[in-house]
mmCIF file of C-alpha atoms and ligand atoms in Angstrom:
data_model
loop_
_atom_site.group_PDB
_atom_site.id
_atom_site.type_symbol
_atom_site.label_atom_id
_atom_site.label_comp_id
_atom_site.label_asym_id
_atom_site.label_seq_id
_atom_site.Cartn_x
_atom_site.Cartn_y
_atom_site.Cartn_z
ATOM 1 C CA MET R 513 -4.160 -110.139 -2.877
ATOM 2 C CA ASN R 514 -1.423 -107.876 -4.148
ATOM 3 C CA ARG R 515 -2.022 -104.256 -3.058
ATOM 4 C CA ASN R 516 -2.337 -103.173 -6.707
ATOM 5 C CA GLU R 517 -5.159 -105.673 -7.225
ATOM 6 C CA THR R 518 -7.291 -104.345 -4.381
ATOM 7 C CA LYS R 519 -10.512 -102.486 -4.961
ATOM 8 C CA ARG R 520 -10.217 -98.720 -5.414
ATOM 9 C CA VAL R 521 -12.084 -96.761 -2.761
ATOM 10 C CA GLN R 522 -12.700 -93.021 -2.770
ATOM 11 C CA ILE R 523 -12.082 -91.044 0.413
ATOM 12 C CA GLY R 524 -13.084 -87.458 -0.280
ATOM 13 C CA ASN R 525 -10.789 -86.144 -3.004
ATOM 14 C CA ILE R 526 -8.274 -89.017 -2.833
ATOM 15 C CA PHE R 527 -8.321 -92.713 -3.661
ATOM 16 C CA LEU R 528 -6.884 -95.687 -1.879
ATOM 17 C CA GLY R 529 -6.405 -99.200 -3.134
ATOM 18 C CA GLY R 530 -5.626 -100.335 -6.660
ATOM 19 C CA ASN R 531 -2.633 -98.605 -8.207
ATOM 20 C CA ASN R 532 -2.741 -95.663 -5.835
ATOM 21 C CA GLN R 533 0.232 -94.960 -3.610
ATOM 22 C CA ILE R 534 0.149 -96.090 0.008
ATOM 23 C CA LEU R 535 -1.558 -93.384 2.041
ATOM 24 C CA ILE R 536 -0.229 -92.199 5.382
ATOM 25 C CA GLN R 537 -2.602 -91.590 8.235
ATOM 26 C CA SER R 538 -2.587 -90.796 11.907
ATOM 27 C CA MET R 539 -5.049 -89.982 14.648
ATOM 28 C CA CYS R 540 -5.589 -86.824 16.675
ATOM 29 C CA SER R 541 -4.489 -87.088 20.285
ATOM 30 C CA ILE R 542 -6.828 -84.301 21.438
ATOM 31 C CA LYS R 543 -10.510 -84.576 22.372
ATOM 32 C CA THR R 544 -12.462 -83.808 19.217
ATOM 33 C CA SER R 545 -14.669 -81.156 20.810
ATOM 34 C CA HIS R 546 -11.548 -79.039 21.411
ATOM 35 C CA ILE R 547 -12.054 -77.869 17.878
ATOM 36 C CA LYS R 548 -9.311 -75.278 17.425
ATOM 37 C CA LYS R 549 -6.589 -77.522 18.842
ATOM 38 C CA VAL R 550 -7.776 -80.431 16.695
ATOM 39 C CA ILE R 551 -7.745 -78.292 13.545
ATOM 40 C CA LYS R 552 -4.221 -77.111 14.369
ATOM 41 C CA GLN R 553 -2.982 -80.662 14.938
ATOM 42 C CA ILE R 554 -4.569 -81.989 11.735
ATOM 43 C CA ASN R 555 -3.119 -79.158 9.648
ATOM 44 C CA GLU R 556 0.341 -79.658 11.153
ATOM 45 C CA CYS R 557 0.157 -83.377 10.342
ATOM 46 C CA ALA R 558 -1.051 -82.617 6.803
ATOM 47 C CA ASP R 559 1.889 -80.246 6.293
ATOM 48 C CA LEU R 560 4.220 -83.079 7.313
ATOM 49 C CA GLY R 561 2.662 -85.482 4.802
ATOM 50 C CA ALA R 562 -0.450 -87.020 6.373
ATOM 51 C CA ASP R 563 -2.953 -87.984 3.668
ATOM 52 C CA LEU R 564 -5.768 -88.747 6.105
ATOM 53 C CA MET R 565 -6.469 -88.018 9.771
ATOM 54 C CA ARG R 566 -8.862 -89.724 12.173
ATOM 55 C CA VAL R 567 -10.650 -88.351 15.211
ATOM 56 C CA SER R 568 -12.574 -90.147 17.973
ATOM 57 C CA ILE R 569 -16.240 -89.488 18.569
ATOM 58 C CA LEU R 570 -16.936 -90.080 22.234
ATOM 59 C CA ASP R 571 -20.099 -88.018 22.642
ATOM 60 C CA PHE R 572 -22.497 -85.701 20.825
ATOM 61 C CA LYS R 573 -20.233 -82.711 21.468
ATOM 62 C CA ASP R 574 -17.488 -84.467 19.492
ATOM 63 C CA ALA R 575 -19.908 -85.455 16.736
ATOM 64 C CA TYR R 576 -21.196 -81.912 16.310
ATOM 65 C CA ALA R 577 -17.602 -80.597 16.201
ATOM 66 C CA ILE R 578 -16.928 -82.409 12.911
ATOM 67 C CA LYS R 579 -18.513 -79.798 10.655
ATOM 68 C CA GLU R 580 -16.249 -76.970 11.807
ATOM 69 C CA ILE R 581 -13.179 -79.223 11.747
ATOM 70 C CA VAL R 582 -13.873 -80.393 8.185
ATOM 71 C CA ASN R 583 -14.327 -76.792 7.054
ATOM 72 C CA ASN R 584 -10.880 -75.853 8.309
ATOM 73 C CA ILE R 585 -8.675 -78.707 7.099
ATOM 74 C CA LYS R 586 -7.457 -79.712 3.663
ATOM 75 C CA ILE R 587 -7.274 -83.513 3.973
ATOM 76 C CA PRO R 588 -10.142 -86.012 4.354
ATOM 77 C CA LEU R 589 -11.312 -86.678 7.899
ATOM 78 C CA ILE R 590 -12.083 -90.131 9.296
ATOM 79 C CA CYS R 591 -14.367 -90.506 12.317
ATOM 80 C CA ASP R 592 -13.928 -93.331 14.785
ATOM 81 C CA ILE R 593 -17.298 -94.586 16.005
ATOM 82 C CA HIS R 594 -17.944 -97.010 18.842
ATOM 83 C CA TYR R 595 -21.248 -98.100 20.411
ATOM 84 C CA ASN R 596 -23.551 -95.285 19.254
ATOM 85 C CA TYR R 597 -24.592 -95.356 15.582
ATOM 86 C CA LYS R 598 -26.066 -91.856 15.874
ATOM 87 C CA PHE R 599 -22.535 -90.430 16.113
ATOM 88 C CA ALA R 600 -21.839 -91.937 12.685
ATOM 89 C CA LEU R 601 -24.944 -90.327 11.197
ATOM 90 C CA ILE R 602 -23.971 -86.898 12.509
ATOM 91 C CA ALA R 603 -20.353 -87.325 11.372
ATOM 92 C CA ILE R 604 -21.390 -88.309 7.835
ATOM 93 C CA LYS R 605 -23.792 -85.378 7.527
ATOM 94 C CA SER R 606 -21.051 -83.086 8.879
ATOM 95 C CA GLY R 607 -18.535 -83.973 6.165
ATOM 96 C CA ALA R 608 -16.514 -86.963 7.413
ATOM 97 C CA LYS R 609 -15.208 -88.888 4.395
ATOM 98 C CA LYS R 610 -14.687 -92.231 6.086
ATOM 99 C CA ILE R 611 -16.261 -93.826 9.131
ATOM 100 C CA ARG R 612 -14.467 -96.446 11.154
ATOM 101 C CA LEU R 613 -16.834 -98.958 12.752
ATOM 102 C CA ASN R 614 -15.784 -101.566 15.292
ATOM 103 C CA PRO R 615 -17.590 -104.902 14.755
ATOM 104 C CA GLY R 616 -17.012 -105.642 18.425
ATOM 105 C CA ASN R 617 -19.354 -102.946 19.665
ATOM 106 C CA LEU R 618 -21.590 -101.822 16.805
ATOM 107 C CA ASN R 619 -23.458 -104.817 15.449
ATOM 108 C CA ASN R 620 -27.174 -104.078 15.507
ATOM 109 C CA LYS R 621 -28.206 -104.644 11.869
ATOM 110 C CA GLU R 622 -30.920 -101.974 11.835
ATOM 111 C CA GLU R 623 -28.451 -99.394 13.114
ATOM 112 C CA ILE R 624 -25.797 -100.497 10.633
ATOM 113 C CA GLU R 625 -28.333 -100.196 7.809
ATOM 114 C CA LYS R 626 -29.019 -96.581 8.788
ATOM 115 C CA ILE R 627 -25.286 -95.805 8.686
ATOM 116 C CA VAL R 628 -24.856 -97.595 5.354
ATOM 117 C CA ASN R 629 -27.779 -95.796 3.714
ATOM 118 C CA LEU R 630 -26.391 -92.425 4.719
ATOM 119 C CA ALA R 631 -22.840 -93.402 3.706
ATOM 120 C CA LYS R 632 -24.163 -94.297 0.240
ATOM 121 C CA LYS R 633 -25.983 -90.992 -0.056
ATOM 122 C CA TYR R 634 -22.883 -88.968 0.920
ATOM 123 C CA ASN R 635 -20.366 -91.246 -0.869
ATOM 124 C CA VAL R 636 -18.583 -91.978 2.399
ATOM 125 C CA ALA R 637 -16.383 -95.056 2.861
ATOM 126 C CA ILE R 638 -16.609 -97.358 5.856
ATOM 127 C CA ARG R 639 -13.596 -98.964 7.461
ATOM 128 C CA ILE R 640 -14.362 -102.172 9.266
ATOM 129 C CA GLY R 641 -11.795 -101.799 12.000
ATOM 130 C CA VAL R 642 -11.370 -105.143 13.714
ATOM 131 C CA ASN R 643 -9.270 -105.058 16.852
ATOM 132 C CA SER R 644 -8.272 -108.218 18.726
ATOM 133 C CA GLY R 645 -8.998 -106.467 22.013
ATOM 134 C CA SER R 646 -12.662 -105.910 21.164
ATOM 135 C CA LEU R 647 -13.710 -108.859 19.009
ATOM 136 C CA ASN R 648 -17.377 -109.684 18.498
ATOM 137 C CA GLN R 649 -18.071 -111.963 21.476
ATOM 138 C CA ASN R 650 -20.573 -114.078 19.508
ATOM 139 C CA ILE R 651 -17.766 -115.034 17.128
ATOM 140 C CA VAL R 652 -15.324 -115.627 19.983
ATOM 141 C CA ARG R 653 -17.827 -117.985 21.685
ATOM 142 C CA LYS R 654 -18.832 -119.759 18.486
ATOM 143 C CA TYR R 655 -15.254 -120.397 17.312
ATOM 144 C CA SER R 656 -13.504 -120.651 20.662
ATOM 145 C CA ASN R 657 -11.095 -123.277 19.295
ATOM 146 C CA LEU R 658 -9.669 -120.943 16.638
ATOM 147 C CA GLU R 659 -6.456 -118.942 16.956
ATOM 148 C CA THR R 660 -6.785 -115.195 17.521
ATOM 149 C CA TYR R 661 -5.702 -114.163 14.021
ATOM 150 C CA LYS R 662 -8.410 -116.377 12.525
ATOM 151 C CA LEU R 663 -11.021 -114.814 14.805
ATOM 152 C CA ILE R 664 -9.877 -111.380 13.632
ATOM 153 C CA VAL R 665 -10.284 -112.387 9.971
ATOM 154 C CA LEU R 666 -13.620 -114.062 10.643
ATOM 155 C CA SER R 667 -14.933 -110.932 12.383
ATOM 156 C CA ALA R 668 -14.043 -108.863 9.322
ATOM 157 C CA ILE R 669 -15.651 -111.349 6.909
ATOM 158 C CA GLU R 670 -18.892 -111.484 8.929
ATOM 159 C CA TYR R 671 -19.140 -107.696 8.985
ATOM 160 C CA ILE R 672 -18.361 -107.405 5.275
ATOM 161 C CA LYS R 673 -21.311 -109.727 4.616
ATOM 162 C CA ILE R 674 -23.594 -107.438 6.613
ATOM 163 C CA LEU R 675 -22.518 -104.372 4.610
ATOM 164 C CA GLU R 676 -22.667 -106.218 1.280
ATOM 165 C CA ASN R 677 -26.194 -107.423 2.100
ATOM 166 C CA PHE R 678 -27.124 -103.741 2.214
ATOM 167 C CA ASP R 679 -25.474 -103.384 -1.201
ATOM 168 C CA PHE R 680 -22.521 -101.430 0.193
ATOM 169 C CA TYR R 681 -19.011 -102.029 -1.146
ATOM 170 C CA ASN R 682 -17.122 -98.813 -0.372
ATOM 171 C CA ILE R 683 -15.215 -100.726 2.275
ATOM 172 C CA VAL R 684 -11.725 -100.617 3.790
ATOM 173 C CA ILE R 685 -10.541 -103.243 6.273
ATOM 174 C CA SER R 686 -8.134 -103.175 9.201
ATOM 175 C CA LEU R 687 -7.179 -106.206 11.295
ATOM 176 C CA LYS R 688 -5.235 -104.878 14.232
ATOM 177 C CA SER R 689 -3.799 -106.433 17.326
ATOM 178 C CA SER R 690 -1.079 -105.411 19.737
ATOM 179 C CA ASN R 691 0.462 -108.825 19.050
ATOM 180 C CA LEU R 692 2.820 -108.620 16.110
ATOM 181 C CA PHE R 693 2.350 -112.223 14.935
ATOM 182 C CA ASP R 694 -1.462 -112.134 15.123
ATOM 183 C CA THR R 695 -1.433 -108.923 13.107
ATOM 184 C CA ILE R 696 0.864 -110.243 10.375
ATOM 185 C CA GLN R 697 -1.011 -113.546 10.087
ATOM 186 C CA ALA R 698 -4.415 -111.858 10.035
ATOM 187 C CA TYR R 699 -3.457 -109.500 7.189
ATOM 188 C CA ARG R 700 -1.770 -112.281 5.209
ATOM 189 C CA GLU R 701 -4.750 -114.591 5.635
ATOM 190 C CA PHE R 702 -7.292 -111.923 4.749
ATOM 191 C CA SER R 703 -5.428 -110.732 1.672
ATOM 192 C CA LYS R 704 -5.605 -114.272 0.247
ATOM 193 C CA ILE R 705 -9.387 -114.225 0.228
ATOM 194 C CA SER R 706 -10.513 -110.632 -0.341
ATOM 195 C CA ASN R 707 -9.685 -107.680 -2.554
ATOM 196 C CA TYR R 708 -10.928 -104.964 -0.229
ATOM 197 C CA PRO R 709 -8.147 -102.427 0.429
ATOM 198 C CA LEU R 710 -6.323 -102.716 3.732
ATOM 199 C CA HIS R 711 -5.374 -100.163 6.318
ATOM 200 C CA ILE R 712 -2.412 -101.718 8.115
ATOM 201 C CA GLY R 713 -1.046 -101.013 11.560
ATOM 202 C CA LEU R 714 -0.041 -102.574 14.838
ATOM 203 C CA THR R 715 -2.124 -101.192 17.648
ATOM 204 C CA GLU R 716 -0.798 -100.049 21.041
ATOM 205 C CA SER R 717 2.784 -100.559 19.935
ATOM 206 C CA GLY R 718 4.363 -98.322 22.580
ATOM 207 C CA PHE R 719 6.404 -95.130 22.695
ATOM 208 C CA ASP R 720 9.527 -93.861 20.919
ATOM 209 C CA GLU R 721 11.932 -96.620 19.864
ATOM 210 C CA VAL R 722 9.821 -99.324 21.575
ATOM 211 C CA GLY R 723 6.791 -98.551 19.418
ATOM 212 C CA ILE R 724 8.764 -97.723 16.293
ATOM 213 C CA ILE R 725 10.770 -100.963 16.322
ATOM 214 C CA ARG R 726 7.713 -103.117 17.045
ATOM 215 C CA SER R 727 5.673 -101.401 14.323
ATOM 216 C CA VAL R 728 8.450 -101.601 11.755
ATOM 217 C CA ALA R 729 9.013 -105.287 12.586
ATOM 218 C CA CYS R 730 5.301 -105.901 11.993
ATOM 219 C CA LEU R 731 4.607 -103.698 8.986
ATOM 220 C CA SER R 732 7.754 -104.291 6.922
ATOM 221 C CA PRO R 733 6.976 -107.952 6.100
ATOM 222 C CA LEU R 734 3.448 -106.953 5.095
ATOM 223 C CA LEU R 735 4.591 -104.037 2.945
ATOM 224 C CA LEU R 736 7.242 -106.232 1.295
ATOM 225 C CA ASP R 737 4.499 -108.799 0.603
ATOM 226 C CA ASN R 738 2.606 -106.034 -1.233
ATOM 227 C CA ILE R 739 -0.026 -105.856 1.488
ATOM 228 C CA GLY R 740 -1.391 -102.541 2.732
ATOM 229 C CA ASN R 741 -2.994 -99.532 1.075
ATOM 230 C CA THR R 742 -2.924 -97.146 4.009
ATOM 231 C CA ILE R 743 -0.592 -97.219 6.959
ATOM 232 C CA ARG R 744 -0.554 -95.945 10.504
ATOM 233 C CA ILE R 745 2.259 -96.372 12.999
ATOM 234 C CA SER R 746 0.470 -96.050 16.342
ATOM 235 C CA LEU R 747 2.812 -94.503 18.884
ATOM 236 C CA THR R 748 2.373 -93.170 22.394
ATOM 237 C CA ASN R 749 3.712 -89.924 20.974
ATOM 238 C CA ASP R 750 2.542 -86.821 19.156
ATOM 239 C CA PRO R 751 0.851 -87.876 15.873
ATOM 240 C CA LYS R 752 3.433 -85.816 13.981
ATOM 241 C CA LYS R 753 6.010 -88.410 15.007
ATOM 242 C CA GLU R 754 3.737 -91.112 13.551
ATOM 243 C CA ILE R 755 3.680 -89.313 10.189
ATOM 244 C CA LEU R 756 7.461 -88.893 10.053
ATOM 245 C CA THR R 757 7.980 -92.537 11.034
ATOM 246 C CA CYS R 758 5.568 -93.745 8.333
ATOM 247 C CA LYS R 759 7.335 -91.650 5.709
ATOM 248 C CA ARG R 760 10.760 -92.905 6.734
ATOM 249 C CA LEU R 761 9.642 -96.558 6.757
ATOM 250 C CA LEU R 762 7.928 -96.322 3.366
ATOM 251 C CA HIS R 763 10.912 -94.480 1.902
ATOM 252 C CA ASP R 764 13.374 -97.117 3.116
ATOM 253 C CA LEU R 765 11.192 -99.785 1.474
ATOM 254 C CA ASN R 766 11.187 -97.858 -1.832
ATOM 255 C CA LEU R 767 7.496 -97.067 -1.415
ATOM 256 C CA TYR R 768 7.809 -93.306 -0.875
ATOM 257 C CA PRO R 769 10.322 -92.090 -3.432
ATOM 258 C CA ASN R 770 10.356 -88.314 -3.037
ATOM 259 C CA TYR R 771 12.129 -88.040 0.270
ATOM 260 C CA PRO R 772 15.766 -87.501 1.304
ATOM 261 C CA THR R 773 18.061 -90.338 2.364
ATOM 262 C CA LEU R 774 20.626 -89.673 5.067
ATOM 263 C CA ILE R 775 23.477 -92.056 5.792
ATOM 264 C CA SER R 776 25.599 -91.504 8.880
ATOM 265 C CA CYS R 777 28.316 -93.709 10.268
ATOM 266 C CA PRO R 778 28.026 -95.253 13.735
ATOM 267 C CA THR R 779 31.353 -93.577 14.689
ATOM 268 C CA CYS R 780 34.298 -95.382 16.230
ATOM 269 C CA GLY R 781 37.627 -94.538 17.797
ATOM 270 C CA ARG R 782 38.696 -92.793 14.573
ATOM 271 C CA CYS R 783 35.930 -90.214 14.857
ATOM 272 C CA GLU R 784 36.967 -86.792 16.181
ATOM 273 C CA VAL R 785 33.818 -84.789 15.376
ATOM 274 C CA LYS R 786 30.191 -84.613 16.555
ATOM 275 C CA ILE R 787 28.557 -86.701 13.858
ATOM 276 C CA LYS R 788 25.064 -86.987 15.336
ATOM 277 C CA SER R 789 24.388 -83.253 15.449
ATOM 278 C CA LEU R 790 25.849 -82.792 11.941
ATOM 279 C CA ALA R 791 23.647 -85.615 10.632
ATOM 280 C CA ARG R 792 20.533 -84.211 12.335
ATOM 281 C CA LYS R 793 21.131 -80.708 10.940
ATOM 282 C CA THR R 794 21.755 -82.132 7.471
ATOM 283 C CA LEU R 795 18.564 -84.202 7.464
ATOM 284 C CA ASP R 796 16.547 -81.201 8.695
ATOM 285 C CA PHE R 797 18.050 -79.114 5.876
ATOM 286 C CA LEU R 798 17.221 -81.749 3.248
ATOM 287 C CA GLU R 799 13.630 -82.118 4.460
ATOM 288 C CA LYS R 800 13.066 -78.369 4.752
ATOM 289 C CA ASN R 801 14.377 -77.741 1.243
ATOM 290 C CA ASN R 802 12.784 -80.838 -0.332
ATOM 291 C CA VAL R 803 16.118 -82.116 -1.620
ATOM 292 C CA ASN R 804 15.486 -85.771 -2.331
ATOM 293 C CA ILE R 805 19.035 -87.045 -2.708
ATOM 294 C CA THR R 806 21.299 -89.311 -0.638
ATOM 295 C CA VAL R 807 23.762 -87.582 1.685
ATOM 296 C CA ALA R 808 26.408 -89.262 3.860
ATOM 297 C CA ILE R 809 27.785 -87.794 7.075
ATOM 298 C CA MET R 810 30.852 -89.782 8.061
ATOM 299 C CA GLY R 811 33.197 -89.640 11.031
ATOM 300 C CA CYS R 812 36.528 -89.816 9.215
ATOM 301 C CA ALA R 813 38.045 -89.521 5.777
ATOM 302 C CA VAL R 814 39.983 -92.783 6.077
ATOM 303 C CA ASN R 815 36.933 -94.986 5.612
ATOM 304 C CA GLY R 816 34.143 -92.430 5.276
ATOM 305 C CA ILE R 817 34.561 -91.605 1.593
ATOM 306 C CA GLY R 818 34.583 -95.256 0.545
ATOM 307 C CA GLU R 819 31.773 -96.283 2.901
ATOM 308 C CA GLY R 820 29.683 -93.346 1.711
ATOM 309 C CA LYS R 821 30.259 -93.940 -1.990
ATOM 310 C CA LYS R 822 26.588 -94.646 -2.712
ATOM 311 C CA ALA R 823 25.687 -91.138 -1.564
ATOM 312 C CA ASP R 824 25.310 -88.284 -4.051
ATOM 313 C CA ILE R 825 27.365 -86.118 -1.726
ATOM 314 C CA GLY R 826 28.918 -86.492 1.695
ATOM 315 C CA LEU R 827 30.954 -84.951 4.441
ATOM 316 C CA ALA R 828 33.827 -86.773 6.131
ATOM 317 C CA GLY R 829 34.966 -85.317 9.438
ATOM 318 C CA GLY R 830 38.510 -84.790 10.649
ATOM 319 C CA LYS R 831 40.306 -82.687 13.233
ATOM 320 C CA ASN R 832 39.895 -79.020 12.146
ATOM 321 C CA LYS R 833 39.167 -79.958 8.538
ATOM 322 C CA PHE R 834 36.431 -81.777 6.677
ATOM 323 C CA ILE R 835 36.281 -83.303 3.249
ATOM 324 C CA ILE R 836 33.300 -82.977 0.954
ATOM 325 C CA PHE R 837 33.025 -85.913 -1.433
ATOM 326 C CA LYS R 838 30.712 -86.712 -4.318
ATOM 327 C CA LYS R 839 29.796 -90.270 -5.352
ATOM 328 C CA GLY R 840 32.732 -91.647 -3.375
ATOM 329 C CA LYS R 841 35.320 -89.241 -4.835
ATOM 330 C CA PHE R 842 37.165 -86.378 -3.129
ATOM 331 C CA PHE R 843 35.628 -83.017 -4.048
ATOM 332 C CA LYS R 844 37.160 -80.445 -1.719
ATOM 333 C CA GLU R 845 38.580 -79.766 1.706
ATOM 334 C CA VAL R 846 36.769 -77.279 3.973
ATOM 335 C CA LYS R 847 37.386 -75.757 7.401
ATOM 336 C CA GLU R 848 35.480 -77.364 10.283
ATOM 337 C CA SER R 849 33.658 -74.084 11.029
ATOM 338 C CA GLU R 850 32.410 -73.845 7.421
ATOM 339 C CA ALA R 851 31.784 -77.518 6.748
ATOM 340 C CA LEU R 852 27.986 -77.589 6.969
ATOM 341 C CA ASN R 853 27.487 -74.324 5.075
ATOM 342 C CA GLU R 854 29.740 -75.534 2.283
ATOM 343 C CA LEU R 855 27.931 -78.882 2.182
ATOM 344 C CA PHE R 856 24.515 -77.188 2.047
ATOM 345 C CA LYS R 857 25.668 -74.915 -0.808
ATOM 346 C CA GLU R 858 26.744 -77.951 -2.829
ATOM 347 C CA ILE R 859 23.498 -79.776 -1.998
ATOM 348 C CA LEU R 860 21.448 -76.866 -3.348
ATOM 349 C CA LEU R 861 23.555 -76.864 -6.531
ATOM 350 C CA ILE R 862 22.720 -80.569 -7.010
ATOM 351 C CA LYS R 863 19.032 -79.776 -6.496
ATOM 352 C CA HIS R 864 18.982 -77.121 -9.244
HETATM 353 S S1 LIG N 157 33.511 -93.707 8.831
HETATM 354 FE FE1 LIG N 157 35.380 -93.565 10.059
HETATM 355 S S2 LIG N 157 34.639 -92.845 12.058
HETATM 356 FE FE2 LIG N 157 32.862 -93.608 10.977
HETATM 357 S S3 LIG N 157 32.685 -95.723 11.652
HETATM 358 FE FE3 LIG N 157 33.829 -95.745 9.722
HETATM 359 S S4 LIG N 157 35.967 -95.700 10.379
HETATM 360 FE FE4 LIG N 157 34.758 -95.063 12.165
#
């Protein structure tokens, strides 16, 4: 099912699925009962572009923290519930806008019915969050001959039936695994047979470039197949890094238009300047000033101007002097010490 054809689901004051843009989400890395720190982290992530944030509910202290957290943040909060349905009831009454349930550890129908009834009353969505590491063991035993990705899909379908039997349809699905191929196949398979919106992500992907590369390798084919209505890149890092990585990935796939593009050359023996720090400072400047254009930072004028011709503006380095170019054409020569300031001035002129 194409992402635009998925069902539209309301999460607080925003919508996911259907024609709505892909939403970016992350998860707090702090215990939920540490309320002030959690609020700070959620607000920092929201300022960076998070549309939704999730917190874990491990105990009653966490569950009762939700009310104060919700009252001090500006984006919808998702609560992650495992094992104890009572945590879900408290979270819903406290203002959570979406509840994530794991079919692997919350499958008593009477308990699910209680959650569903309250979710209906409070207009709260439920994400059926299937994870290959905690599949429903009844399904695993019953279909032991099936491949993992099929078991993941089957777990989601079985749980959807339970919720639909209680006349509940405000559903989002995730089908995660730490195995890239299982994840891709599960989402592709599921999207052929259902129009519920999908939260996509690769779980436990790792840290820094390890996690980023694995997640991008997994999520790009899905996004290019028009699969996925919300996205999380799960990293062993601060959640703020997850938000920035999601934005960059979506932008590079033309799915997050209002964001700057920075091109910088890999450098070679011709390069006589410190390109990486110039590129970093330029990207920071573009992001801080919301200038959504393409800028090239190149190591030499010999090839830099031509190679950076798709950029709106660029800087080509040289010993003691730099060249500012626009759309692949020479604009002016500037001293090395003034190069960035001159570039930033021209960038702001383009913005206005
Ligand atoms: S732009 Fe110049 S310095 Fe950079 S890689 Fe190309 S030739 Fe080398």
